[in-house]
mmCIF file of C-alpha atoms in Angstrom:
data_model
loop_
_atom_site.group_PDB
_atom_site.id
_atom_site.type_symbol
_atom_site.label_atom_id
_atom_site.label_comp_id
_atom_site.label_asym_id
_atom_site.label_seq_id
_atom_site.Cartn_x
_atom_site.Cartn_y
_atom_site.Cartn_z
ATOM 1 C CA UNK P 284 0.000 0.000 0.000
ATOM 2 C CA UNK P 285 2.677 2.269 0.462
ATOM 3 C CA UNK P 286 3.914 2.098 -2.952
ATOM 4 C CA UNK P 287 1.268 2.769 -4.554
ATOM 5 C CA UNK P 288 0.637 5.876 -2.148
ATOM 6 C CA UNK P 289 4.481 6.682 -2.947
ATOM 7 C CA UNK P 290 3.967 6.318 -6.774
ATOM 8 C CA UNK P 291 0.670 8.631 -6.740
ATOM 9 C CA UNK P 292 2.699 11.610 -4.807
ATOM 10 C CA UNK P 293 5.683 11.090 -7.107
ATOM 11 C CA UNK P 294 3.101 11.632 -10.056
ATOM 12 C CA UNK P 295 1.260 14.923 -8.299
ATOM 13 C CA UNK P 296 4.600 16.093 -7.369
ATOM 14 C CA UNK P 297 5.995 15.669 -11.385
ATOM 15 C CA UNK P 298 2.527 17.183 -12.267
ATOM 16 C CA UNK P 299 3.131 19.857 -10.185
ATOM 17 C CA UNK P 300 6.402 20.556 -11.738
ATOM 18 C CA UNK P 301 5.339 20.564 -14.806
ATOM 19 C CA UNK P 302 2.833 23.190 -14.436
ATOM 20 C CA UNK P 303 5.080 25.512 -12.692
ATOM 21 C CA UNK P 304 7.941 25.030 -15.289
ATOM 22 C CA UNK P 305 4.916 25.817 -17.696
ATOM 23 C CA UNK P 306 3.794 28.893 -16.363
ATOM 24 C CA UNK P 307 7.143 30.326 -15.918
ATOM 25 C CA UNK P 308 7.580 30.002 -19.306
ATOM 26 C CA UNK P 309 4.781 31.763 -20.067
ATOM 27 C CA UNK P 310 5.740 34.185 -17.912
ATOM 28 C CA UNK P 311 8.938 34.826 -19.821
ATOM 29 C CA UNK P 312 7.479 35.198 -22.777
ATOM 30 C CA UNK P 313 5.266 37.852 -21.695
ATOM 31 C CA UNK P 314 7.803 39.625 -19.887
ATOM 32 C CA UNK P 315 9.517 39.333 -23.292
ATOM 33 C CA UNK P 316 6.742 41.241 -25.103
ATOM 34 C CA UNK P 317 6.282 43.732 -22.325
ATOM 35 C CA UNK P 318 9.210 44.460 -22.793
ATOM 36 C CA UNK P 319 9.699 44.688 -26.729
ATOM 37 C CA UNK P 320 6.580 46.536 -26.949
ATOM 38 C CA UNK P 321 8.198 49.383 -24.444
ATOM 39 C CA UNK P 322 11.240 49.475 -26.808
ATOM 40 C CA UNK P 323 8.309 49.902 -29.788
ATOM 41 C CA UNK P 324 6.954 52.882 -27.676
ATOM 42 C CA UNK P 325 10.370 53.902 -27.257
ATOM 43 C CA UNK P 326 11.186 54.499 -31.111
ATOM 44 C CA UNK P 327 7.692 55.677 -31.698
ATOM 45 C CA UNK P 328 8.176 58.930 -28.949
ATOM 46 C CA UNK P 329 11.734 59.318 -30.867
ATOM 47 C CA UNK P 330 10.281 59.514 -33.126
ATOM 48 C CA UNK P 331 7.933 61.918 -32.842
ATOM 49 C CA UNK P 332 10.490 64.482 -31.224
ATOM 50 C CA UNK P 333 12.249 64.389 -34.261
ATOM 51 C CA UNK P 334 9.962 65.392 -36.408
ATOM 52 C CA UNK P 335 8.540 67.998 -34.196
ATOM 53 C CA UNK P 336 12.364 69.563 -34.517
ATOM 54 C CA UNK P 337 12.258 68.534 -38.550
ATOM 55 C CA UNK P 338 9.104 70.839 -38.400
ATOM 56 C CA UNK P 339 10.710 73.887 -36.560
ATOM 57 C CA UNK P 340 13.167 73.378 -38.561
ATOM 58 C CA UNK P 341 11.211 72.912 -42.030
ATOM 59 C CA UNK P 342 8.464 76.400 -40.821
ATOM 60 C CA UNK P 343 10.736 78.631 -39.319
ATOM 61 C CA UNK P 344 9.641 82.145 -41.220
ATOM 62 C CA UNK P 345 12.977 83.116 -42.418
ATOM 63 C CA UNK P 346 13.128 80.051 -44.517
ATOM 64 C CA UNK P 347 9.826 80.324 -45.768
ATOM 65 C CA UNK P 348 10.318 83.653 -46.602
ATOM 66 C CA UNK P 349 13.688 82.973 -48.801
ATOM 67 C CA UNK P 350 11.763 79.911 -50.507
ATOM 68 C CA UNK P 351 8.700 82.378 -51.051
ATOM 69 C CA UNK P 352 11.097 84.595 -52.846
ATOM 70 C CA UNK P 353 12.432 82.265 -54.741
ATOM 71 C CA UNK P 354 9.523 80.940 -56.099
ATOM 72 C CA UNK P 355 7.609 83.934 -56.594
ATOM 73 C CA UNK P 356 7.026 83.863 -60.123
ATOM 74 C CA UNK P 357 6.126 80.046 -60.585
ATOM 75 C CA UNK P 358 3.780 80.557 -57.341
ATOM 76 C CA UNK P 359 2.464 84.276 -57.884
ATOM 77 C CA UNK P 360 1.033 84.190 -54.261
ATOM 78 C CA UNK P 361 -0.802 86.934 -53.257
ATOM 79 C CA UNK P 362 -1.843 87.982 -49.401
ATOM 80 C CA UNK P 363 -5.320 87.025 -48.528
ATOM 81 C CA UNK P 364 -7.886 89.688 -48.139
ATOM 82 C CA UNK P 365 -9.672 90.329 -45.092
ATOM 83 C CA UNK P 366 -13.037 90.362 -46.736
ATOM 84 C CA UNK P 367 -11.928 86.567 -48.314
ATOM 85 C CA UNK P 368 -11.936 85.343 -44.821
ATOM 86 C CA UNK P 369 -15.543 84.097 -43.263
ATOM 87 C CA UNK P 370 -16.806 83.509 -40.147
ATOM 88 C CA UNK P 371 -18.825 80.056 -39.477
ATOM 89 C CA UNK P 372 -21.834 82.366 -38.186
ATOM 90 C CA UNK P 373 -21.567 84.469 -42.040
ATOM 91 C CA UNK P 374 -21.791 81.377 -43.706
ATOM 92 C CA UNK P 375 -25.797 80.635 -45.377
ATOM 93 C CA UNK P 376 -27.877 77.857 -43.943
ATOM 94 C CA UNK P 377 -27.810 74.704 -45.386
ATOM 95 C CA UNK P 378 -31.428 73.679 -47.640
ATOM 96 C CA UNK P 379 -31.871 70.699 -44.833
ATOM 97 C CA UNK P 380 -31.541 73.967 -41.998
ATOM 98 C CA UNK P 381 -34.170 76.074 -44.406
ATOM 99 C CA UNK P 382 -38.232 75.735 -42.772
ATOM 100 C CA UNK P 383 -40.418 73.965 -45.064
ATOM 101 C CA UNK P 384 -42.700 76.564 -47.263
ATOM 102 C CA UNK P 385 -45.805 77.489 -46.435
ATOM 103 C CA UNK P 386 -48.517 77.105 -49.128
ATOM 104 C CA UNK P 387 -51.301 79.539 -48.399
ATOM 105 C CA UNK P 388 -51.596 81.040 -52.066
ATOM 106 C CA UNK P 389 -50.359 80.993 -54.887
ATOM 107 C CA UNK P 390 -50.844 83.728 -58.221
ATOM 108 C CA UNK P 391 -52.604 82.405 -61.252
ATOM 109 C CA UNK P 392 -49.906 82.490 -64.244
ATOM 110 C CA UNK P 393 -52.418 84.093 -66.571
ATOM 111 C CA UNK P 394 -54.875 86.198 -64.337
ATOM 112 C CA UNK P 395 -51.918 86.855 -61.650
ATOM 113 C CA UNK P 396 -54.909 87.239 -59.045
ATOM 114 C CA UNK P 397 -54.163 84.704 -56.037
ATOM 115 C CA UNK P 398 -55.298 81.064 -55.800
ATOM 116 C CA UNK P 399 -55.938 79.911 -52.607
ATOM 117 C CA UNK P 400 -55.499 76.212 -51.832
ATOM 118 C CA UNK P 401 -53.999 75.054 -55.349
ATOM 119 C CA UNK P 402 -50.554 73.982 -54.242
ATOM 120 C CA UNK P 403 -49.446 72.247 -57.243
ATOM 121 C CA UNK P 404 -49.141 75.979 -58.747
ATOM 122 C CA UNK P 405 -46.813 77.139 -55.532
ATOM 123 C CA UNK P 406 -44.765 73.845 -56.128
ATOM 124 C CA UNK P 407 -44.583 74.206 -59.671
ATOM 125 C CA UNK P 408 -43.085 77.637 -59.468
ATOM 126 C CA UNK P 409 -40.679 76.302 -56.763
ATOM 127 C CA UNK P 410 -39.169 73.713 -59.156
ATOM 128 C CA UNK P 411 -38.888 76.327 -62.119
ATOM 129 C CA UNK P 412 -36.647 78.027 -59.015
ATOM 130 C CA UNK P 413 -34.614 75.339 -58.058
ATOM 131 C CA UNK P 414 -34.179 74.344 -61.990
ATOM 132 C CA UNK P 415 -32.746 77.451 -62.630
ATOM 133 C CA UNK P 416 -30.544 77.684 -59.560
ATOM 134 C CA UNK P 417 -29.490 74.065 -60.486
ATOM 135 C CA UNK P 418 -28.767 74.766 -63.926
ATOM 136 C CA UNK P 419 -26.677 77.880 -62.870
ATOM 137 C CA UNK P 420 -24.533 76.289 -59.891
ATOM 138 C CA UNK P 421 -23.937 73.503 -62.920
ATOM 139 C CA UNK P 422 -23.080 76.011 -65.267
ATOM 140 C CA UNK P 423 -20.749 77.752 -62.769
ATOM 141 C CA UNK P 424 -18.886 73.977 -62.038
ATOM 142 C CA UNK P 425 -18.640 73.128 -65.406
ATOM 143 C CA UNK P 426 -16.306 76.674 -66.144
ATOM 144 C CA UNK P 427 -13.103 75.963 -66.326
ATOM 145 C CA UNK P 428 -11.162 77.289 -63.696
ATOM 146 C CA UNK P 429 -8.362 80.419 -64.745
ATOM 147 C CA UNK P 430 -4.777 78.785 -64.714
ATOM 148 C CA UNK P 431 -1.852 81.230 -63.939
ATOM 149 C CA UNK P 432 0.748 80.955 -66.598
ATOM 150 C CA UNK P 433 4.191 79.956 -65.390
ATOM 151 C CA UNK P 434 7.736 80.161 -66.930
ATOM 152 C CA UNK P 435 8.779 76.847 -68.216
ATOM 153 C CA UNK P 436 10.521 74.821 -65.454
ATOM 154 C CA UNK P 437 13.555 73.776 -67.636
ATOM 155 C CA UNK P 438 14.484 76.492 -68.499
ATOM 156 C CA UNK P 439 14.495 78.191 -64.826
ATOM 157 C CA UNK P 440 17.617 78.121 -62.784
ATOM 158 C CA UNK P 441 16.311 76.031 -59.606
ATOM 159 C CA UNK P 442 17.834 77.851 -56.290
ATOM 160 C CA UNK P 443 20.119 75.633 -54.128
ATOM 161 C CA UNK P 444 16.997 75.053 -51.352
ATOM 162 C CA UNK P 445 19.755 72.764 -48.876
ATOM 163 C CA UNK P 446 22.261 75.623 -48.836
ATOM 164 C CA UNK P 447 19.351 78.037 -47.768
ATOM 165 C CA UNK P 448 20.390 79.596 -44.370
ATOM 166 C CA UNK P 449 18.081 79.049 -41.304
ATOM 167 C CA UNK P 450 17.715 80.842 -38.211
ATOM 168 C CA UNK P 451 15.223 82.734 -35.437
ATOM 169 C CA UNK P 452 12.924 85.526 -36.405
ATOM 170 C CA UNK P 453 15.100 88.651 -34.761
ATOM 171 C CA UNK P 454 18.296 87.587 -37.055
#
């Protein structure tokens, strides 16, 4: 009897081994991603301080101003006016923002005396409306818009844009 009790601990004791060995492994290996995903966040936030200093770098005004001057004739940029710039309040509603119409009358096309209750009249002149506002927002898309003619690009001396000097606003 007391090898058989003897071969039953030896076989909870193995068991027992074997699950511990198990989830120290497992352990391990998520320690190992833990700690490959910190060197992941690492690189990304290196990342990203570099090209916060590439884009101090790249936006200072100086340099935008040389590169502004140097392009001036291919880019022919002109300041914005004030009057070009709108405010969200300035802006029209939207049709879907519009109340519905009210049909109370409508005038008769050929007597132009008011028809009361005949709202296929008042609808009917609404479409002719929004027919002719659709055909002239189309007609205003389809226009071609005005392209600025610029100097061929061969032919143009391209400025040295590495050798272009940086520095703060005051220099």
């Amino acid at each position: 009897m007391l090898k058989t009790f003897d071969i039953v601990l030896i076989g909870v004791m193995t068991a027992m081994a074997s699950v511990t060995y198990t989830i120290k492994h497992r352990a391990e290996l998520k320690l190992e991603e833990v700690r490959r995903l910190e060197s992941e966040i690492k690189l990304e936030k290196d990342t990203i301080e570099l090209l916060k200093a590439d884009w101090a770098l790249v936006s200072q005004p100086n340099r935008l101003e040389k590169l502004v001057n140097a392009y001036s004739g291919e880019l022919q940029l002109q300041p914005t006016l004030s009057t070009a710039i709108v405010q969200p309040s300035e802006m029209p509603m939207l049709r879907s923002q519009l109340p519905p119409p009210t049909v109370t009358a409508s005038n008769d096309p050929k007597s132009g005396k008011p028809v009361k209750g005949n709202a296929s009249a008042a609808s009917k002149n609404s479409d002719t409306t929004d027919a002719q506002i659709r055909k002239a927002i189309a007609d205003v898309a389809a226009a071609p818009a005005p392209r600025p003619k610029a100097p061929a690009l061969a032919k143009r001396k391209k400025p040295d844009i590495d050798n272009i000097a940086t520095g703060s606003v005051d220099e």
